[in-house]
PDB file of C-alpha atoms in Angstrom:
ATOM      1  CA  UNK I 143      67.882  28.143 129.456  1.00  0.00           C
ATOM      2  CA  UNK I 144      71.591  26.297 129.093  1.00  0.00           C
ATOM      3  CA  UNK I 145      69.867  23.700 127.624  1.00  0.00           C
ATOM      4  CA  UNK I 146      67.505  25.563 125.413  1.00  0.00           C
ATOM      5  CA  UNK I 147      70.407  27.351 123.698  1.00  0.00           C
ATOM      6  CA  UNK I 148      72.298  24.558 123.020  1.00  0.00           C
ATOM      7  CA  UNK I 149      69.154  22.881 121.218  1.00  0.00           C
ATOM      8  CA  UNK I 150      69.223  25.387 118.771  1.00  0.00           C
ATOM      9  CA  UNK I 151      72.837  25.995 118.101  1.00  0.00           C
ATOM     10  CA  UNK I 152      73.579  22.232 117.606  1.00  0.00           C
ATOM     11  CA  UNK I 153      72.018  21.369 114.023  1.00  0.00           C
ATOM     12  CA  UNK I 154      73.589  24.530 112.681  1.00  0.00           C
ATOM     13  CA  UNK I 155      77.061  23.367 114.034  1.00  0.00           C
ATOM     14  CA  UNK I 156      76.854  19.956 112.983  1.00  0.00           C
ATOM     15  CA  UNK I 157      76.132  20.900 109.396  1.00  0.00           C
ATOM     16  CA  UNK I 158      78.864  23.636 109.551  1.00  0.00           C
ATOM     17  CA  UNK I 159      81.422  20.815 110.922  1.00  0.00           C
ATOM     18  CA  UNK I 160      80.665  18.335 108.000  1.00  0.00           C
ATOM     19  CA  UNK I 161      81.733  20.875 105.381  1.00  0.00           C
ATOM     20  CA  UNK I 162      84.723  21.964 107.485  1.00  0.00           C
ATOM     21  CA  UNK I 163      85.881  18.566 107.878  1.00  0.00           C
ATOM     22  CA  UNK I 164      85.360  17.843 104.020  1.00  0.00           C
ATOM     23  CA  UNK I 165      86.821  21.545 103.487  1.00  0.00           C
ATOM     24  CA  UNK I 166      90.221  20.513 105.396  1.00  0.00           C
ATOM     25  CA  UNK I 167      90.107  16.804 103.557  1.00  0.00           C
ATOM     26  CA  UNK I 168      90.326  19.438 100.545  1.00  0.00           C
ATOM     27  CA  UNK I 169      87.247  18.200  99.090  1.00  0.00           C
ATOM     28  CA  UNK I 170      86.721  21.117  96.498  1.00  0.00           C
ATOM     29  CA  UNK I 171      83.087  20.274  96.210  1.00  0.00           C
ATOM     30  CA  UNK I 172      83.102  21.087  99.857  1.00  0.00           C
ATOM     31  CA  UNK I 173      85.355  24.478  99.800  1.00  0.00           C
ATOM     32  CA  UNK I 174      82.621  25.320  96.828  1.00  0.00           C
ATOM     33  CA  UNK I 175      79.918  24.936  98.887  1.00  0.00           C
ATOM     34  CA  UNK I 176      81.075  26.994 101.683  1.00  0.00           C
ATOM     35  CA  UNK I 177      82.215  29.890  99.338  1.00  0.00           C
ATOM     36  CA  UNK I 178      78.802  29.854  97.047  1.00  0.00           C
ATOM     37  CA  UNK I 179      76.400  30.026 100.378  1.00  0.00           C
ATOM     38  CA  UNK I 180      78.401  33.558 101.834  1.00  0.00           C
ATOM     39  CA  UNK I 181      80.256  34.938  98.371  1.00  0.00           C
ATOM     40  CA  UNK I 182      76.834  37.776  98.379  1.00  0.00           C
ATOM     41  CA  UNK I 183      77.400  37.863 102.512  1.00  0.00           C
ATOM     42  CA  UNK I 184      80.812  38.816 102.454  1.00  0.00           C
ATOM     43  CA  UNK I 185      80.720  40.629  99.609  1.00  0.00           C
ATOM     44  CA  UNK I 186      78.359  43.108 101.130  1.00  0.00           C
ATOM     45  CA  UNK I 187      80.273  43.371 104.327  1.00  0.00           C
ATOM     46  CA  UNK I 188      83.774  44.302 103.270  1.00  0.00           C
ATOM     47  CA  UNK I 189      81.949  47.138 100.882  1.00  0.00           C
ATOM     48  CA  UNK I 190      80.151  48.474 103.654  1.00  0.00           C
ATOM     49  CA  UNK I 191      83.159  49.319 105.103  1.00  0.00           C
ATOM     50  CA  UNK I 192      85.138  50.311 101.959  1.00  0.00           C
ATOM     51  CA  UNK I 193      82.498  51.288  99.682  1.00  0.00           C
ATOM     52  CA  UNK I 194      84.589  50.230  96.886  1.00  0.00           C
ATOM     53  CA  UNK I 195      83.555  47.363  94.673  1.00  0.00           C
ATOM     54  CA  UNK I 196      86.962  46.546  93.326  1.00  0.00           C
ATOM     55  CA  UNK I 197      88.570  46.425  97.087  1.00  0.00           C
ATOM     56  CA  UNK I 198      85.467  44.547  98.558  1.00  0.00           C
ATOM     57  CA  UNK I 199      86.649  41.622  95.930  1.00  0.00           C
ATOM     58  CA  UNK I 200      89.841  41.862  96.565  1.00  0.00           C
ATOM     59  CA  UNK I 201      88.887  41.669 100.417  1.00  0.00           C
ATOM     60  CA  UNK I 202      86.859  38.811 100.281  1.00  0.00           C
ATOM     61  CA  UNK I 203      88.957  36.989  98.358  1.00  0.00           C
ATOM     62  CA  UNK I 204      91.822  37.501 100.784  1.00  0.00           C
ATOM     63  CA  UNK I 205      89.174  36.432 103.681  1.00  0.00           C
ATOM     64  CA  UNK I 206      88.723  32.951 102.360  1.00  0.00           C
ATOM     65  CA  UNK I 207      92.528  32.151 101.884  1.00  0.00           C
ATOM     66  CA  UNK I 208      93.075  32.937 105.683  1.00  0.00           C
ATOM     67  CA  UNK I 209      89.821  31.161 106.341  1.00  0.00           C
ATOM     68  CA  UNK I 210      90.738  28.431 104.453  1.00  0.00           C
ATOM     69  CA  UNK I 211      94.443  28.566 105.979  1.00  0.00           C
ATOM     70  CA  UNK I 212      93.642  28.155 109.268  1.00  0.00           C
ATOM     71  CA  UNK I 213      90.393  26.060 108.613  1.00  0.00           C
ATOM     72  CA  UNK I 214      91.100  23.981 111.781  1.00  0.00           C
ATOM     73  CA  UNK I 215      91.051  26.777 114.013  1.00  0.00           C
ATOM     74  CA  UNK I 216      87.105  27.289 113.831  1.00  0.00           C
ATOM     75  CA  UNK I 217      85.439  25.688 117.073  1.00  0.00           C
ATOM     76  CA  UNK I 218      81.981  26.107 116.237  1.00  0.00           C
ATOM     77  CA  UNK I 219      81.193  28.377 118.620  1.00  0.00           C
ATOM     78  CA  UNK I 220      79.420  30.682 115.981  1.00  0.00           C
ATOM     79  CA  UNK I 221      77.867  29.766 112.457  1.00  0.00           C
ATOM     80  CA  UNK I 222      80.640  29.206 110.019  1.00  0.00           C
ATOM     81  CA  UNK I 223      78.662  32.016 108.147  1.00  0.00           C
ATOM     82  CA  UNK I 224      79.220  34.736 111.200  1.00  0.00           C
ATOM     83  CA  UNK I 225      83.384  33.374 111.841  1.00  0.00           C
ATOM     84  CA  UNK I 226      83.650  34.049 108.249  1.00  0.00           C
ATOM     85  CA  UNK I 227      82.242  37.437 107.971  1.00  0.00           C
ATOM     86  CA  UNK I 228      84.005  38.156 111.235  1.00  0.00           C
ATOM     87  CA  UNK I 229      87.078  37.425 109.219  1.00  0.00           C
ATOM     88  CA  UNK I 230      86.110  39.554 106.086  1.00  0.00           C
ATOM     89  CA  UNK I 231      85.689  42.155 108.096  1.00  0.00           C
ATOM     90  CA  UNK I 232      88.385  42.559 109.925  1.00  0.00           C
ATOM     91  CA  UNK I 233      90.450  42.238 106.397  1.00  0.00           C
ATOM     92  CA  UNK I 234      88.143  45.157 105.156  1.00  0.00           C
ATOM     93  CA  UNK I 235      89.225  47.177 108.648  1.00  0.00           C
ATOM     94  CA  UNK I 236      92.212  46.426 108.011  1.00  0.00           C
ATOM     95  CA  UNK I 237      92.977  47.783 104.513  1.00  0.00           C
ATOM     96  CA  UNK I 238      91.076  51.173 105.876  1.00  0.00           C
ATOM     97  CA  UNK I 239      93.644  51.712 108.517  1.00  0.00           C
ATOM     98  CA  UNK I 240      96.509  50.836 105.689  1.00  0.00           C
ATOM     99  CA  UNK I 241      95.391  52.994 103.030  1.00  0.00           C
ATOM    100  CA  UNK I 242      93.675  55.976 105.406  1.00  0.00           C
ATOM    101  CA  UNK I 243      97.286  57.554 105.668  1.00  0.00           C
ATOM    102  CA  UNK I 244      98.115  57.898 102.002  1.00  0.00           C
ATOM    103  CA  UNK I 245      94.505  58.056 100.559  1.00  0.00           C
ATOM    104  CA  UNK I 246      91.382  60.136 100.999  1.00  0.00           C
ATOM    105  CA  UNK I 247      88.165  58.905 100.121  1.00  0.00           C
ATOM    106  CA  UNK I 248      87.508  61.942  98.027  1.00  0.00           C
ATOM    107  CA  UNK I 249      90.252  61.065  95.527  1.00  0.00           C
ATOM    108  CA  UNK I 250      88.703  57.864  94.392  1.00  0.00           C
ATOM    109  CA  UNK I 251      87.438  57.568  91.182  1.00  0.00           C
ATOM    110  CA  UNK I 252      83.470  58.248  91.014  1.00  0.00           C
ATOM    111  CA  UNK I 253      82.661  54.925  89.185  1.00  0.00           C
ATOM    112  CA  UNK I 254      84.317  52.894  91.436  1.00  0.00           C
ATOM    113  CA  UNK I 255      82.163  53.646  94.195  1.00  0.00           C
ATOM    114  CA  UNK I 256      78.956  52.868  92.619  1.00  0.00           C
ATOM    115  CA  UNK I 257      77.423  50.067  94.634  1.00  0.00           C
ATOM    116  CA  UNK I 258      75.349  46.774  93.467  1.00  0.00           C
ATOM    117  CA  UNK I 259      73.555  46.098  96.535  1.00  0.00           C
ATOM    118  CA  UNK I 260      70.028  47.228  95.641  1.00  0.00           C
ATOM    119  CA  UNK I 261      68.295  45.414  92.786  1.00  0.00           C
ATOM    120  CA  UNK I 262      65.155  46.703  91.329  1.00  0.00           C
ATOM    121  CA  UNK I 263      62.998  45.172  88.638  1.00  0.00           C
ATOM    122  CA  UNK I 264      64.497  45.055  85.285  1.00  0.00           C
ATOM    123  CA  UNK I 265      62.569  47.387  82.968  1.00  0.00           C
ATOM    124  CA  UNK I 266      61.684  46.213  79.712  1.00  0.00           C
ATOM    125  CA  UNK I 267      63.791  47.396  77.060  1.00  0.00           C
ATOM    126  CA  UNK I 268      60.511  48.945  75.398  1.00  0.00           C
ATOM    127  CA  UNK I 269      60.368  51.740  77.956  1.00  0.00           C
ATOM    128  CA  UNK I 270      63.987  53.456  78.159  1.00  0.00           C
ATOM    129  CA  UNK I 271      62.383  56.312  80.128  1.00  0.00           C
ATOM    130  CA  UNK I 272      61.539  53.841  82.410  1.00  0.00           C
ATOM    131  CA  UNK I 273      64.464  51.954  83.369  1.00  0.00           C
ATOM    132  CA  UNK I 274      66.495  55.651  83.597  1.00  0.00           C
ATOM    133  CA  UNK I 275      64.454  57.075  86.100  1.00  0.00           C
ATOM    134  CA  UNK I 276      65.022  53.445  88.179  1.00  0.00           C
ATOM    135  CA  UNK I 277      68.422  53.532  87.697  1.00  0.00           C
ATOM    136  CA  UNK I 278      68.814  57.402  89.230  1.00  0.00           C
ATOM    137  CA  UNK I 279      66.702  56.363  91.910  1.00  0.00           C
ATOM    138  CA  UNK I 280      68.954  53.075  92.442  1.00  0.00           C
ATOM    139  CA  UNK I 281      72.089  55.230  92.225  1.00  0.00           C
ATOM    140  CA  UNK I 282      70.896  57.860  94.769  1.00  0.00           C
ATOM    141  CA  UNK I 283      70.240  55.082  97.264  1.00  0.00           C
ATOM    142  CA  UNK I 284      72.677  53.427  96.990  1.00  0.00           C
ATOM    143  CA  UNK I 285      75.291  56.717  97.193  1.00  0.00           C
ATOM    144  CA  UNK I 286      73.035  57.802  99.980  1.00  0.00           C
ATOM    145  CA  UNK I 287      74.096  54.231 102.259  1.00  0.00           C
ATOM    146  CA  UNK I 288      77.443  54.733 101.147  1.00  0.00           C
ATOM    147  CA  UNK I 289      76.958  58.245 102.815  1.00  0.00           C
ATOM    148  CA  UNK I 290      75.830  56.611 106.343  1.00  0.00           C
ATOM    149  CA  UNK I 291      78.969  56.564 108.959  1.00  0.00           C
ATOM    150  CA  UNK I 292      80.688  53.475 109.144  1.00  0.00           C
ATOM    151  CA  UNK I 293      79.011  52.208 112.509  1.00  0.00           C
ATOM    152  CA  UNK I 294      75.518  52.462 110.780  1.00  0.00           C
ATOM    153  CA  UNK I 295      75.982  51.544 107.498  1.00  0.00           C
ATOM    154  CA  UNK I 296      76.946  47.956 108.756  1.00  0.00           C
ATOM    155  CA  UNK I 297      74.056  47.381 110.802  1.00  0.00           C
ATOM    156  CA  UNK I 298      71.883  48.731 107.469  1.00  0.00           C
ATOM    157  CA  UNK I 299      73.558  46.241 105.511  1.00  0.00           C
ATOM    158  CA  UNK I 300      73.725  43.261 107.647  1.00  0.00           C
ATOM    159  CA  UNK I 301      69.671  43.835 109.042  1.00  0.00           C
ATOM    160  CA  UNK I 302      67.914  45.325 105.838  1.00  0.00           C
ATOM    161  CA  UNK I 303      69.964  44.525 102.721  1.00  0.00           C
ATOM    162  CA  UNK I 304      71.328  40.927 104.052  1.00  0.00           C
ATOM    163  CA  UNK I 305      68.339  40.509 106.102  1.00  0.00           C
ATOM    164  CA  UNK I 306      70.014  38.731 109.052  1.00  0.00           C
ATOM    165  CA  UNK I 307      68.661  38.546 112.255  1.00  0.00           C
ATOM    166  CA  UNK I 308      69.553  41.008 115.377  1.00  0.00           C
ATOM    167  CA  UNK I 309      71.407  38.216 116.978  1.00  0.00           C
ATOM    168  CA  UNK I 310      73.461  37.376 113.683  1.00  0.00           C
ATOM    169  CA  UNK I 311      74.102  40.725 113.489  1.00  0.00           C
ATOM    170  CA  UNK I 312      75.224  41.107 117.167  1.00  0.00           C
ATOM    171  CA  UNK I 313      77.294  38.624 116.638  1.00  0.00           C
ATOM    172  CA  UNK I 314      79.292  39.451 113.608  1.00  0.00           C
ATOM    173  CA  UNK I 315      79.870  43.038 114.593  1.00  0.00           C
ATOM    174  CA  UNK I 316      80.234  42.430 118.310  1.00  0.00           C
ATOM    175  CA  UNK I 317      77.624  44.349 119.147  1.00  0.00           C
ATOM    176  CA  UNK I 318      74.338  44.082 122.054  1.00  0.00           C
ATOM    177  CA  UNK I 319      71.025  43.231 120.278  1.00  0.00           C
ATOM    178  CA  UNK I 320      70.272  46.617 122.247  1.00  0.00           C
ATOM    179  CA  UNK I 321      72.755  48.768 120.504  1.00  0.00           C
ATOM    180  CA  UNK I 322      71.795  46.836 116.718  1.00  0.00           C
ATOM    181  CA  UNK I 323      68.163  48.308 117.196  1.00  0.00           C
ATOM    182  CA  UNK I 324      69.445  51.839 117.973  1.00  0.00           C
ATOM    183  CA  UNK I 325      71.911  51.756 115.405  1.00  0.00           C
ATOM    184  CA  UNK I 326      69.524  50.091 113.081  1.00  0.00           C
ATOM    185  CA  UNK I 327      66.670  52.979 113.742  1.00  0.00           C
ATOM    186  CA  UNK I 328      69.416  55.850 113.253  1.00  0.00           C
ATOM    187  CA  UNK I 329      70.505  54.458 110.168  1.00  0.00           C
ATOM    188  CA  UNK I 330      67.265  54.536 108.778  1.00  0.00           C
ATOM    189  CA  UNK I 331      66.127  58.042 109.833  1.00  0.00           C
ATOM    190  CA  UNK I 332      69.503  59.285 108.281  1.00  0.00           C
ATOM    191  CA  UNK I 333      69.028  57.600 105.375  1.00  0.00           C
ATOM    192  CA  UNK I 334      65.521  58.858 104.773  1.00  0.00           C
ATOM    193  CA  UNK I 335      67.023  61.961 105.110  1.00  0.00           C
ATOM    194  CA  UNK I 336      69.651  62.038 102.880  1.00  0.00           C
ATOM    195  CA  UNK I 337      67.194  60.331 100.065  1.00  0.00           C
ATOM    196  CA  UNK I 338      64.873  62.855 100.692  1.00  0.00           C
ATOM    197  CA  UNK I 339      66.734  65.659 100.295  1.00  0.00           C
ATOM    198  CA  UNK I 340      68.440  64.373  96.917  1.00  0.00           C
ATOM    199  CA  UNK I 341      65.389  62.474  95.600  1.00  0.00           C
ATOM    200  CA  UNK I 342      63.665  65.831  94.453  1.00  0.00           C
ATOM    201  CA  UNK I 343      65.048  66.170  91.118  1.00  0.00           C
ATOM    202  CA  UNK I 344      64.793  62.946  90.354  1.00  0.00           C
ATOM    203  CA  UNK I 345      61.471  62.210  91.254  1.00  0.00           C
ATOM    204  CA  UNK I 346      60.221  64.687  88.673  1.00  0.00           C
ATOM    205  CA  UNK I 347      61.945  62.428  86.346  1.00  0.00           C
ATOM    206  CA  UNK I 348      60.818  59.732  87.732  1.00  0.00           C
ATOM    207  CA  UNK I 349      57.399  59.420  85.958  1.00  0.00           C
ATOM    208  CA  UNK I 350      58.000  59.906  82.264  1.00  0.00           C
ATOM    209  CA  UNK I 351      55.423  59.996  80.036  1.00  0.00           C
ATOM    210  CA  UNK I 352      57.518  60.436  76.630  1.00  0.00           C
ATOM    211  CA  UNK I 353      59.145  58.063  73.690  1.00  0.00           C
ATOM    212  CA  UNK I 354      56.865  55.126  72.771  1.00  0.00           C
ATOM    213  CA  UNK I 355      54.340  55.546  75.424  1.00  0.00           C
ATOM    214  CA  UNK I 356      54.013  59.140  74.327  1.00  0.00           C
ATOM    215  CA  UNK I 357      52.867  57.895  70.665  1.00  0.00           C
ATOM    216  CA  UNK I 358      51.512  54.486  71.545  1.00  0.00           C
ATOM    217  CA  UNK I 359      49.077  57.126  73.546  1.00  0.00           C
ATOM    218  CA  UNK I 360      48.608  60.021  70.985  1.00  0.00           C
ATOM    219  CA  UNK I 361      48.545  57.606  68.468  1.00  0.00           C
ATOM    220  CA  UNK I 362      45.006  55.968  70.332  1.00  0.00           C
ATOM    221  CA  UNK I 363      43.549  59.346  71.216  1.00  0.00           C
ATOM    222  CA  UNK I 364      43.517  59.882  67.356  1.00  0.00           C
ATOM    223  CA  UNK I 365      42.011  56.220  66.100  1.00  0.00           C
ATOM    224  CA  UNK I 366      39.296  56.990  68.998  1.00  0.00           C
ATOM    225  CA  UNK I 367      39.212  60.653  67.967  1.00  0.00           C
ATOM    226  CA  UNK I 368      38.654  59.331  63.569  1.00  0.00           C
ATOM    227  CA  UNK I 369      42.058  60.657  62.448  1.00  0.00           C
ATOM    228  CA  UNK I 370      43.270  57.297  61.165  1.00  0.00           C
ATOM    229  CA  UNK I 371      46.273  57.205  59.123  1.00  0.00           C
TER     230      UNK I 371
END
């Protein structure tokens, strides 16, 4: 089993310590590379925590100078990936326990928590109805993860939106792969929940049938009907 674990970790380390040692020979090409392959990762992580979009930068950014500071102190005993998220989010952590004295969550602005993390299909510009009924639906998911407590909303984001694995996520929160699955199915049930409830409205938005698809269909009836401009 010793054997069969170190198989599998080796390749990953060996490709993580050629862009270290590159990274600390300040190769920029290098420093690129590592920052382009877990910018998204990172990202993600420090919001989860501080559901701000403006702070995550600002916490990510501050991640990879001490990364890059004290470059020579990873081992490769994790994925450079997982030490580096591990370091974002204890940065993230760490601005919550500086600010949570002064400032409640309640007084930030509303636009600054609106979140980026789920994409949908851009709409084409021909059907406005369209692409405003996607984008309540996108912002009442995405408020309704922002909603999940702290412990859950990490696991969401790491397993579904990030799509790592239960052992990458184990890893980067310090978690059992036991306690990821639990955490993983509670997040879920809370957020169908909490989508359920405020999906209502929307959903009877969520179909429109007016603006150019209105005429382009009244205007067809007609011509089939004989009352042809």
């Amino acid at each position: 089993m010793r054997q069969a674990q170190v198989t599998t970790t080796t390749p990953i380390a060996t490709e993580d310590a050629g862009l270290v040692q590159r990274a600390l020979a300040r190769d920029e090409s290098a420093v690129r590379a590592i920052m382009q392959a877990n910018n998204r990762r990172l990202f993600r992580l420090a919001r989860g925590i501080l559901r701000n979009d403006g702070e995550a930068e600002d916490v990510v950014q501050d991640a990879y100078v001490r990364a890059f500071t004290h470059l020579d102190q990873f081992r490769g005993d994790s994925s450079l990936s997982t030490w580096l998220s591990r370091i974002a989010i204890n940065e993230a952590l760490g601005r919550v326990r500086h600010k949570s004295a002064s400032v409640e969550w309640s007084e930030l602005p509303q636009a600054s928590l609106e979140a980026q993390i789920i994409q949908f299909p851009l709409s084409s510009m021909d059907d406005p109805e369209k692409s405003m009924a996607q984008r309540e639906i996108q912002h009442v998911v995405e408020h309704a993860i922002d909603e999940l407590p702290e412990a859950f909303r990490l696991v969401f984001i790491t397993r579904v939106i990030e799509g790592m694995t239960i052992e990458e996520t184990a890893a980067i929160l310090s978690l059992k792969p036991e306690t990821v699955k639990t955490r993983l199915h509670r997040a879920r049930t809370m957020l169908r929940d909490n989508v359920e409830r405020k999906i209502g409205p929307v959903v009877m938005e969520a179909f429109p049938f007016a603006g150019r698809r209105c005429e382009r269909l009244t205007d067809a009836v007609l011509k089939r009907l004989g009352h042809t401009a």
